[in-house]
mmCIF file of C-alpha atoms in Angstrom:
data_model
loop_
_atom_site.group_PDB
_atom_site.id
_atom_site.type_symbol
_atom_site.label_atom_id
_atom_site.label_comp_id
_atom_site.label_asym_id
_atom_site.label_seq_id
_atom_site.Cartn_x
_atom_site.Cartn_y
_atom_site.Cartn_z
ATOM 1 C CA MET A 547 -4.617 17.407 24.387
ATOM 2 C CA LYS A 548 -7.679 15.260 23.992
ATOM 3 C CA THR A 549 -10.568 15.544 26.395
ATOM 4 C CA GLU A 550 -12.359 12.594 27.885
ATOM 5 C CA GLU A 551 -15.074 12.993 25.266
ATOM 6 C CA MET A 552 -12.519 12.351 22.576
ATOM 7 C CA THR A 553 -11.331 8.916 23.775
ATOM 8 C CA MET A 554 -14.182 6.845 22.276
ATOM 9 C CA SER A 555 -13.321 3.490 20.658
ATOM 10 C CA PHE A 556 -14.426 2.994 17.045
ATOM 11 C CA GLU A 557 -17.379 0.967 18.267
ATOM 12 C CA GLU A 558 -18.437 3.701 20.666
ATOM 13 C CA PHE A 559 -17.874 6.313 17.940
ATOM 14 C CA THR A 560 -20.109 4.377 15.513
ATOM 15 C CA ALA A 561 -22.938 3.998 18.050
ATOM 16 C CA PHE A 562 -22.747 7.731 18.995
ATOM 17 C CA MET A 563 -22.764 8.799 15.322
ATOM 18 C CA ARG A 564 -25.780 6.627 14.519
ATOM 19 C CA GLU A 565 -27.718 8.060 17.402
ATOM 20 C CA LYS A 566 -26.868 11.717 16.604
ATOM 21 C CA VAL A 567 -27.283 11.432 12.848
ATOM 22 C CA GLN A 568 -30.641 9.797 13.368
ATOM 23 C CA LEU A 569 -31.673 12.676 15.638
ATOM 24 C CA VAL A 570 -30.674 15.282 13.073
ATOM 25 C CA LEU A 571 -32.317 13.566 10.087
ATOM 26 C CA GLY A 572 -35.570 12.832 11.903
ATOM 27 C CA THR A 573 -38.081 9.994 11.527
ATOM 28 C CA ASP A 574 -38.281 10.116 7.684
ATOM 29 C CA VAL A 575 -35.018 8.258 7.493
ATOM 30 C CA ILE A 576 -33.945 5.173 9.490
ATOM 31 C CA VAL A 577 -30.212 5.056 10.299
ATOM 32 C CA VAL A 578 -28.533 1.755 11.235
ATOM 33 C CA SER A 579 -24.915 0.588 11.709
ATOM 34 C CA LYS A 580 -23.625 -1.518 8.825
ATOM 35 C CA SER A 581 -20.500 -3.655 8.423
ATOM 36 C CA VAL A 582 -19.668 -4.132 4.741
ATOM 37 C CA LEU A 583 -17.382 -6.956 3.482
ATOM 38 C CA LYS A 584 -15.162 -5.615 0.669
ATOM 39 C CA ASN A 585 -12.482 -7.265 -1.428
ATOM 40 C CA ASN A 586 -9.828 -9.428 0.234
ATOM 41 C CA GLY A 587 -11.603 -9.720 3.552
ATOM 42 C CA THR A 588 -11.509 -5.937 4.174
ATOM 43 C CA ARG A 589 -14.425 -4.775 6.301
ATOM 44 C CA LEU A 590 -15.663 -1.217 6.459
ATOM 45 C CA GLN A 591 -18.007 0.157 9.129
ATOM 46 C CA GLY A 592 -20.648 2.658 8.213
ATOM 47 C CA LEU A 593 -24.150 3.930 8.561
ATOM 48 C CA GLU A 594 -26.939 2.721 6.260
ATOM 49 C CA PHE A 595 -29.892 4.966 5.461
ATOM 50 C CA PHE A 596 -33.364 3.638 4.735
ATOM 51 C CA LYS A 597 -36.115 5.791 3.391
ATOM 52 C CA GLU A 598 -39.554 4.534 2.435
ATOM 53 C CA THR A 599 -39.665 6.250 -0.922
ATOM 54 C CA VAL A 600 -36.143 5.036 -2.004
ATOM 55 C CA ARG A 601 -35.452 1.427 -2.877
ATOM 56 C CA ILE A 602 -31.666 1.565 -2.580
ATOM 57 C CA SER A 603 -30.104 2.174 0.837
ATOM 58 C CA PRO A 604 -26.853 4.156 0.670
ATOM 59 C CA VAL A 605 -24.009 3.465 3.150
ATOM 60 C CA ILE A 606 -21.658 6.236 4.370
ATOM 61 C CA TYR A 607 -18.403 4.783 5.781
ATOM 62 C CA LEU A 608 -17.085 6.018 9.000
ATOM 63 C CA ASP A 609 -13.495 4.665 9.005
ATOM 64 C CA GLY A 610 -11.935 7.809 7.511
ATOM 65 C CA ILE A 611 -14.070 10.155 9.587
ATOM 66 C CA TYR A 612 -13.017 8.319 12.719
ATOM 67 C CA LYS A 613 -9.313 8.890 11.851
ATOM 68 C CA GLU A 614 -10.030 12.603 11.580
ATOM 69 C CA TYR A 615 -11.831 12.434 14.979
ATOM 70 C CA GLU A 616 -8.716 10.777 16.486
ATOM 71 C CA ARG A 617 -6.666 13.678 15.160
ATOM 72 C CA GLY A 618 -8.895 16.124 17.087
ATOM 73 C CA ARG A 619 -11.922 16.816 14.939
ATOM 74 C CA SER A 620 -15.013 17.496 17.101
ATOM 75 C CA MET A 621 -17.926 15.131 17.217
ATOM 76 C CA ALA A 622 -20.238 17.832 16.109
ATOM 77 C CA ASP A 623 -18.206 18.333 12.918
ATOM 78 C CA CYS A 624 -18.249 14.558 12.293
ATOM 79 C CA VAL A 625 -21.990 14.453 12.631
ATOM 80 C CA ARG A 626 -22.390 17.446 10.382
ATOM 81 C CA GLU A 627 -20.233 15.831 7.698
ATOM 82 C CA VAL A 628 -22.234 12.632 7.641
ATOM 83 C CA CYS A 629 -25.549 14.521 7.470
ATOM 84 C CA SER A 630 -24.061 16.645 4.705
ATOM 85 C CA LEU A 631 -22.937 13.623 2.722
ATOM 86 C CA TYR A 632 -26.467 12.241 2.973
ATOM 87 C CA THR A 633 -28.295 15.420 2.141
ATOM 88 C CA VAL A 634 -26.051 17.751 0.115
ATOM 89 C CA ASN A 635 -24.678 14.989 -2.090
ATOM 90 C CA GLN A 636 -28.307 13.900 -2.442
ATOM 91 C CA TRP A 637 -28.903 10.225 -2.697
ATOM 92 C CA GLU A 638 -31.503 11.350 -5.224
ATOM 93 C CA LYS A 639 -34.582 9.291 -5.785
ATOM 94 C CA GLU A 640 -34.132 9.648 -9.578
ATOM 95 C CA LYS A 641 -30.561 8.335 -9.482
ATOM 96 C CA THR A 642 -31.257 5.472 -7.067
ATOM 97 C CA GLU A 643 -34.337 4.443 -8.981
ATOM 98 C CA LYS A 644 -32.238 4.329 -12.160
ATOM 99 C CA ILE A 645 -29.726 2.005 -10.441
ATOM 100 C CA PHE A 646 -32.473 -0.164 -8.997
ATOM 101 C CA HIS A 647 -34.146 -0.458 -12.383
ATOM 102 C CA MET A 648 -30.887 -1.485 -14.030
ATOM 103 C CA ILE A 649 -30.178 -4.145 -11.399
ATOM 104 C CA CYS A 650 -33.651 -5.576 -11.920
ATOM 105 C CA SER A 651 -33.503 -5.533 -15.771
ATOM 106 C CA TRP A 652 -31.136 -7.737 -17.692
ATOM 107 C CA GLU A 653 -31.743 -5.885 -20.924
ATOM 108 C CA GLU A 654 -30.772 -2.601 -19.223
ATOM 109 C CA SER A 655 -27.725 -4.130 -17.592
ATOM 110 C CA ARG A 656 -26.267 -6.587 -20.120
ATOM 111 C CA THR A 657 -23.978 -4.073 -21.933
ATOM 112 C CA LYS A 658 -22.476 -2.941 -18.658
ATOM 113 C CA ILE A 659 -21.385 -6.385 -17.336
ATOM 114 C CA TYR A 660 -17.635 -6.952 -17.230
ATOM 115 C CA PRO A 661 -15.322 -9.658 -15.793
ATOM 116 C CA ILE A 662 -13.184 -8.990 -12.776
ATOM 117 C CA LEU A 663 -10.432 -11.055 -11.103
ATOM 118 C CA LEU A 664 -10.038 -11.315 -7.333
ATOM 119 C CA PRO A 665 -7.804 -13.408 -5.097
ATOM 120 C CA TYR A 666 -9.677 -16.687 -4.485
ATOM 121 C CA GLU A 667 -8.469 -17.623 -0.992
ATOM 122 C CA LYS A 668 -8.763 -14.135 0.445
ATOM 123 C CA ASN A 669 -12.377 -13.837 -0.755
ATOM 124 C CA ARG A 670 -13.860 -17.156 0.228
ATOM 125 C CA GLU A 671 -16.523 -15.596 2.437
ATOM 126 C CA LEU A 672 -17.376 -12.885 -0.173
ATOM 127 C CA LEU A 673 -17.635 -15.552 -2.946
ATOM 128 C CA LYS A 674 -20.295 -17.547 -1.082
ATOM 129 C CA ASN A 675 -23.005 -15.376 -2.616
ATOM 130 C CA VAL A 676 -21.187 -14.077 -5.692
ATOM 131 C CA ILE A 677 -21.357 -15.840 -9.081
ATOM 132 C CA HIS A 678 -17.760 -16.906 -9.933
ATOM 133 C CA LYS A 679 -15.489 -19.347 -11.678
ATOM 134 C CA LYS A 680 -11.996 -20.495 -10.685
ATOM 135 C CA TYR A 681 -9.265 -19.063 -12.953
ATOM 136 C CA LEU A 682 -5.779 -20.349 -12.015
ATOM 137 C CA ASP A 683 -5.581 -19.394 -8.290
ATOM 138 C CA LEU A 684 -7.992 -16.449 -8.827
ATOM 139 C CA ALA A 685 -11.754 -15.957 -8.820
ATOM 140 C CA LEU A 686 -13.370 -14.796 -11.998
ATOM 141 C CA CYS A 687 -16.500 -12.778 -11.207
ATOM 142 C CA CYS A 688 -18.713 -10.388 -13.059
ATOM 143 C CA CYS A 689 -19.652 -6.872 -12.108
ATOM 144 C CA LEU A 690 -22.225 -4.329 -13.260
ATOM 145 C CA THR A 691 -20.473 -1.066 -13.806
ATOM 146 C CA LEU A 692 -22.461 2.146 -13.824
ATOM 147 C CA GLU A 693 -21.367 5.706 -14.579
ATOM 148 C CA ASP A 694 -23.225 8.826 -13.394
ATOM 149 C CA GLU A 695 -23.454 12.261 -14.953
ATOM 150 C CA GLU A 696 -20.148 13.280 -13.271
ATOM 151 C CA ARG A 697 -18.400 10.185 -14.735
ATOM 152 C CA ASN A 698 -18.101 8.604 -11.294
ATOM 153 C CA ASN A 699 -18.056 4.804 -11.443
ATOM 154 C CA MET A 700 -20.002 2.450 -9.291
ATOM 155 C CA SER A 701 -19.729 -1.345 -9.514
ATOM 156 C CA VAL A 702 -21.940 -4.125 -8.219
ATOM 157 C CA ARG A 703 -20.816 -7.662 -8.073
ATOM 158 C CA VAL A 704 -23.342 -10.063 -9.646
ATOM 159 C CA THR A 705 -24.779 -12.254 -6.921
ATOM 160 C CA GLU A 706 -27.015 -15.325 -7.086
ATOM 161 C CA GLY A 707 -29.986 -13.055 -6.222
ATOM 162 C CA ILE A 708 -29.191 -10.722 -9.140
ATOM 163 C CA LEU A 709 -28.792 -13.638 -11.518
ATOM 164 C CA GLN A 710 -32.222 -15.028 -10.475
ATOM 165 C CA GLN A 711 -33.716 -11.574 -10.962
ATOM 166 C CA TRP A 712 -32.328 -11.469 -14.521
ATOM 167 C CA GLU A 713 -33.526 -15.105 -15.212
ATOM 168 C CA ILE A 714 -30.399 -16.004 -17.141
ATOM 169 C CA SER A 715 -27.803 -18.766 -16.745
ATOM 170 C CA GLU A 716 -24.216 -18.368 -15.537
ATOM 171 C CA GLU A 717 -23.075 -19.246 -19.082
ATOM 172 C CA ASP A 718 -25.125 -16.334 -20.473
ATOM 173 C CA LEU A 719 -23.648 -14.001 -17.817
ATOM 174 C CA PHE A 720 -20.036 -14.906 -18.568
ATOM 175 C CA ARG A 721 -20.571 -14.934 -22.335
ATOM 176 C CA GLN A 722 -21.920 -11.384 -22.151
ATOM 177 C CA ALA A 723 -19.057 -10.223 -19.916
ATOM 178 C CA TYR A 724 -16.510 -11.577 -22.286
ATOM 179 C CA GLU A 725 -18.267 -9.957 -25.218
ATOM 180 C CA ASN A 726 -18.296 -6.549 -23.394
ATOM 181 C CA MET A 727 -14.538 -6.778 -22.829
ATOM 182 C CA GLN A 728 -14.062 -5.992 -26.487
ATOM 183 C CA ASN A 729 -15.460 -2.527 -25.917
ATOM 184 C CA ALA A 730 -13.676 -1.836 -22.625
ATOM 185 C CA GLY A 731 -10.481 -0.436 -24.250
ATOM 186 C CA TYR A 732 -8.018 -2.971 -22.918
ATOM 187 C CA HIS A 733 -4.518 -1.924 -24.023
ATOM 188 C CA ILE A 734 -0.829 -2.266 -23.305
ATOM 189 C CA ILE A 735 1.249 0.818 -22.790
ATOM 190 C CA ASN A 736 4.961 1.372 -22.051
ATOM 191 C CA MET A 737 5.445 2.379 -18.390
ATOM 192 C CA MET A 738 7.802 5.198 -19.559
ATOM 193 C CA GLN A 739 4.887 6.784 -21.377
ATOM 194 C CA ILE A 740 2.727 6.674 -18.229
ATOM 195 C CA ILE A 741 5.499 8.301 -16.137
ATOM 196 C CA LYS A 742 5.807 11.045 -18.704
ATOM 197 C CA GLU A 743 2.074 11.600 -18.791
ATOM 198 C CA CYS A 744 2.217 12.052 -15.019
ATOM 199 C CA GLY A 745 4.427 15.135 -15.585
ATOM 200 C CA PHE A 746 7.880 13.727 -14.902
ATOM 201 C CA GLU A 747 10.440 15.522 -17.022
ATOM 202 C CA GLY A 748 13.784 14.309 -15.706
ATOM 203 C CA GLU A 749 16.135 11.744 -17.221
ATOM 204 C CA MET A 750 14.816 8.276 -16.832
ATOM 205 C CA PRO A 751 16.577 4.940 -17.557
ATOM 206 C CA ALA A 752 15.059 2.889 -20.355
ATOM 207 C CA THR A 753 12.670 0.185 -19.091
ATOM 208 C CA LYS A 754 10.984 -2.757 -20.757
ATOM 209 C CA MET A 755 7.969 -2.738 -18.473
ATOM 210 C CA PHE A 756 4.478 -2.403 -19.832
ATOM 211 C CA VAL A 757 1.051 -1.879 -18.173
ATOM 212 C CA LEU A 758 -2.030 -3.816 -19.158
ATOM 213 C CA THR A 759 -5.322 -2.267 -18.102
ATOM 214 C CA ASN A 760 -8.656 -0.924 -19.561
ATOM 215 C CA ARG A 761 -9.897 2.560 -20.544
ATOM 216 C CA LYS A 762 -11.378 3.255 -17.077
ATOM 217 C CA GLN A 763 -8.480 1.635 -15.217
ATOM 218 C CA LEU A 764 -11.123 -0.249 -13.226
ATOM 219 C CA TYR A 765 -10.661 -3.979 -12.622
ATOM 220 C CA GLY A 766 -8.223 -3.889 -15.522
ATOM 221 C CA ALA A 767 -6.223 -6.953 -14.358
ATOM 222 C CA ALA A 768 -8.945 -8.979 -16.066
ATOM 223 C CA GLY A 769 -7.056 -8.048 -19.200
ATOM 224 C CA ILE A 770 -4.977 -11.272 -18.802
ATOM 225 C CA LEU A 771 -8.115 -13.064 -20.017
ATOM 226 C CA GLU A 772 -7.511 -11.310 -23.394
ATOM 227 C CA THR A 773 -5.010 -13.895 -24.553
ATOM 228 C CA ASP A 774 -5.219 -12.612 -28.163
ATOM 229 C CA LEU A 775 -4.011 -9.269 -26.972
ATOM 230 C CA LEU A 776 -1.181 -10.872 -25.023
ATOM 231 C CA LYS A 777 -0.332 -13.092 -27.999
ATOM 232 C CA ASN A 778 -0.176 -10.222 -30.536
ATOM 233 C CA PHE A 779 1.988 -8.190 -28.127
ATOM 234 C CA SER A 780 4.381 -10.992 -27.272
ATOM 235 C CA ASP A 781 4.768 -12.015 -30.943
ATOM 236 C CA ARG A 782 5.556 -8.411 -31.833
ATOM 237 C CA ILE A 783 8.433 -8.280 -29.335
ATOM 238 C CA GLY A 784 9.362 -11.936 -29.828
ATOM 239 C CA LYS A 785 9.302 -12.827 -26.097
ATOM 240 C CA ASN A 786 7.107 -14.630 -23.587
ATOM 241 C CA LEU A 787 5.843 -12.515 -20.747
ATOM 242 C CA PHE A 788 6.093 -12.339 -17.025
ATOM 243 C CA ILE A 789 2.841 -10.897 -15.562
ATOM 244 C CA LEU A 790 3.216 -8.987 -12.289
ATOM 245 C CA PRO A 791 -0.117 -8.522 -10.437
ATOM 246 C CA SER A 792 0.348 -4.900 -9.381
ATOM 247 C CA SER A 793 -3.336 -4.670 -8.338
ATOM 248 C CA ILE A 794 -6.851 -5.758 -9.320
ATOM 249 C CA HIS A 795 -6.920 -2.738 -11.656
ATOM 250 C CA GLU A 796 -3.822 -3.435 -13.780
ATOM 251 C CA VAL A 797 -0.855 -5.750 -14.252
ATOM 252 C CA ILE A 798 2.689 -5.181 -15.333
ATOM 253 C CA LEU A 799 4.196 -7.076 -18.282
ATOM 254 C CA ILE A 800 7.887 -7.851 -18.451
ATOM 255 C CA PRO A 801 9.376 -9.617 -21.492
ATOM 256 C CA ASP A 802 11.172 -12.802 -20.522
ATOM 257 C CA GLU A 803 14.787 -12.139 -21.568
ATOM 258 C CA GLY A 804 16.314 -14.417 -18.938
ATOM 259 C CA ARG A 805 17.225 -11.500 -16.658
ATOM 260 C CA PHE A 806 14.535 -11.930 -13.971
ATOM 261 C CA GLY A 807 14.613 -14.835 -11.558
ATOM 262 C CA GLU A 808 11.697 -15.950 -9.449
ATOM 263 C CA SER A 809 13.152 -14.382 -6.243
ATOM 264 C CA LEU A 810 13.601 -10.946 -7.846
ATOM 265 C CA LEU A 811 10.064 -10.947 -9.311
ATOM 266 C CA LYS A 812 8.600 -11.997 -5.930
ATOM 267 C CA GLU A 813 10.521 -9.185 -4.218
ATOM 268 C CA MET A 814 9.149 -6.587 -6.710
ATOM 269 C CA ILE A 815 5.583 -7.819 -6.142
ATOM 270 C CA MET A 816 5.946 -7.876 -2.380
ATOM 271 C CA ASP A 817 7.306 -4.311 -2.426
ATOM 272 C CA VAL A 818 4.281 -3.056 -4.272
ATOM 273 C CA ASN A 819 1.834 -5.043 -2.150
ATOM 274 C CA GLU A 820 3.312 -3.886 1.160
ATOM 275 C CA ASN A 821 4.124 -0.231 0.354
ATOM 276 C CA VAL A 822 1.740 0.910 -2.363
ATOM 277 C CA LEU A 823 -1.477 -1.066 -2.430
ATOM 278 C CA GLN A 824 -4.582 -0.783 -0.233
ATOM 279 C CA GLU A 825 -5.567 -4.198 1.011
ATOM 280 C CA GLU A 826 -8.806 -4.393 -1.032
ATOM 281 C CA ASP A 827 -6.797 -3.821 -4.305
ATOM 282 C CA PHE A 828 -4.441 -6.787 -3.724
ATOM 283 C CA LEU A 829 -4.502 -9.400 -6.459
ATOM 284 C CA ALA A 830 -1.662 -11.909 -5.788
ATOM 285 C CA ASP A 831 1.749 -12.342 -4.173
ATOM 286 C CA HIS A 832 3.456 -14.117 -7.120
ATOM 287 C CA ALA A 833 3.946 -13.699 -10.837
ATOM 288 C CA TYR A 834 2.087 -15.261 -13.741
ATOM 289 C CA TYR A 835 3.526 -16.219 -17.097
ATOM 290 C CA PHE A 836 2.244 -15.983 -20.654
ATOM 291 C CA ASP A 837 3.583 -18.609 -23.009
ATOM 292 C CA ARG A 838 3.141 -17.273 -26.533
ATOM 293 C CA GLU A 839 3.547 -20.673 -28.197
ATOM 294 C CA LYS A 840 0.740 -22.194 -26.137
ATOM 295 C CA GLY A 841 -1.191 -18.915 -26.035
ATOM 296 C CA GLU A 842 -2.050 -19.278 -22.325
ATOM 297 C CA VAL A 843 -1.396 -17.818 -18.909
ATOM 298 C CA ARG A 844 -0.154 -19.922 -16.032
ATOM 299 C CA VAL A 845 1.184 -19.355 -12.570
ATOM 300 C CA ALA A 846 4.909 -18.645 -12.766
#
């Protein structure tokens, strides 16, 4: 049974955590509440940490910790975890300086710029400060993708401020992003193979579904920009392709053999969007279509 102390709202919890974490870390670090706008209008609440000797300010999100608190975790444990995330995981000066230097330097960053696709309508607020183009009903943006020593990925969307820092044009940015796609390992793989690689050993019905993504499986839905890849695949099987937007990280390709109507495709997409995806990974609620004669993608 929860005590009175354990009935704080999320807003009260955030304010309490900021105060106690600040007390523990002392005056060398300034702790402030931070609301961060993520993909598709998703907002996460966290604590941002400022230190005079570090030029990048990390944010530790509180949403997951608050859920543990609601399940009975003590406030003291919550405070300890946030302090541990800040200190034990070490937002090291060396690492943050490296990131800062890369963001400031076009020459350091250019080989790590990749295109990403996001829903246009759901991200109108986010896109106000992000360099983007309209692609069908989606927004084509660019992100700087970094990988640390433990092969953890971090991505930063390219904003107007970053573009000014680099002193390049939007055309230069997108040209470099398209060029880097060639080294990102975009590929098409049979879904049966993916299921087997996940360890499933039972009998499975044959399926003509294929997954398009990249080597890191990060923002891999941008693979639909690779029309040469889609063209070669569709010519090999002799069919046009339905493209199901399973997430911003991959899409599902289904050969058009006249067996799938619009209503069935929409039902499949809605099922994934409602029962599998996190909101920030949502791409679209309808299918796309690749016409191999025209060599182009359109809304189905």
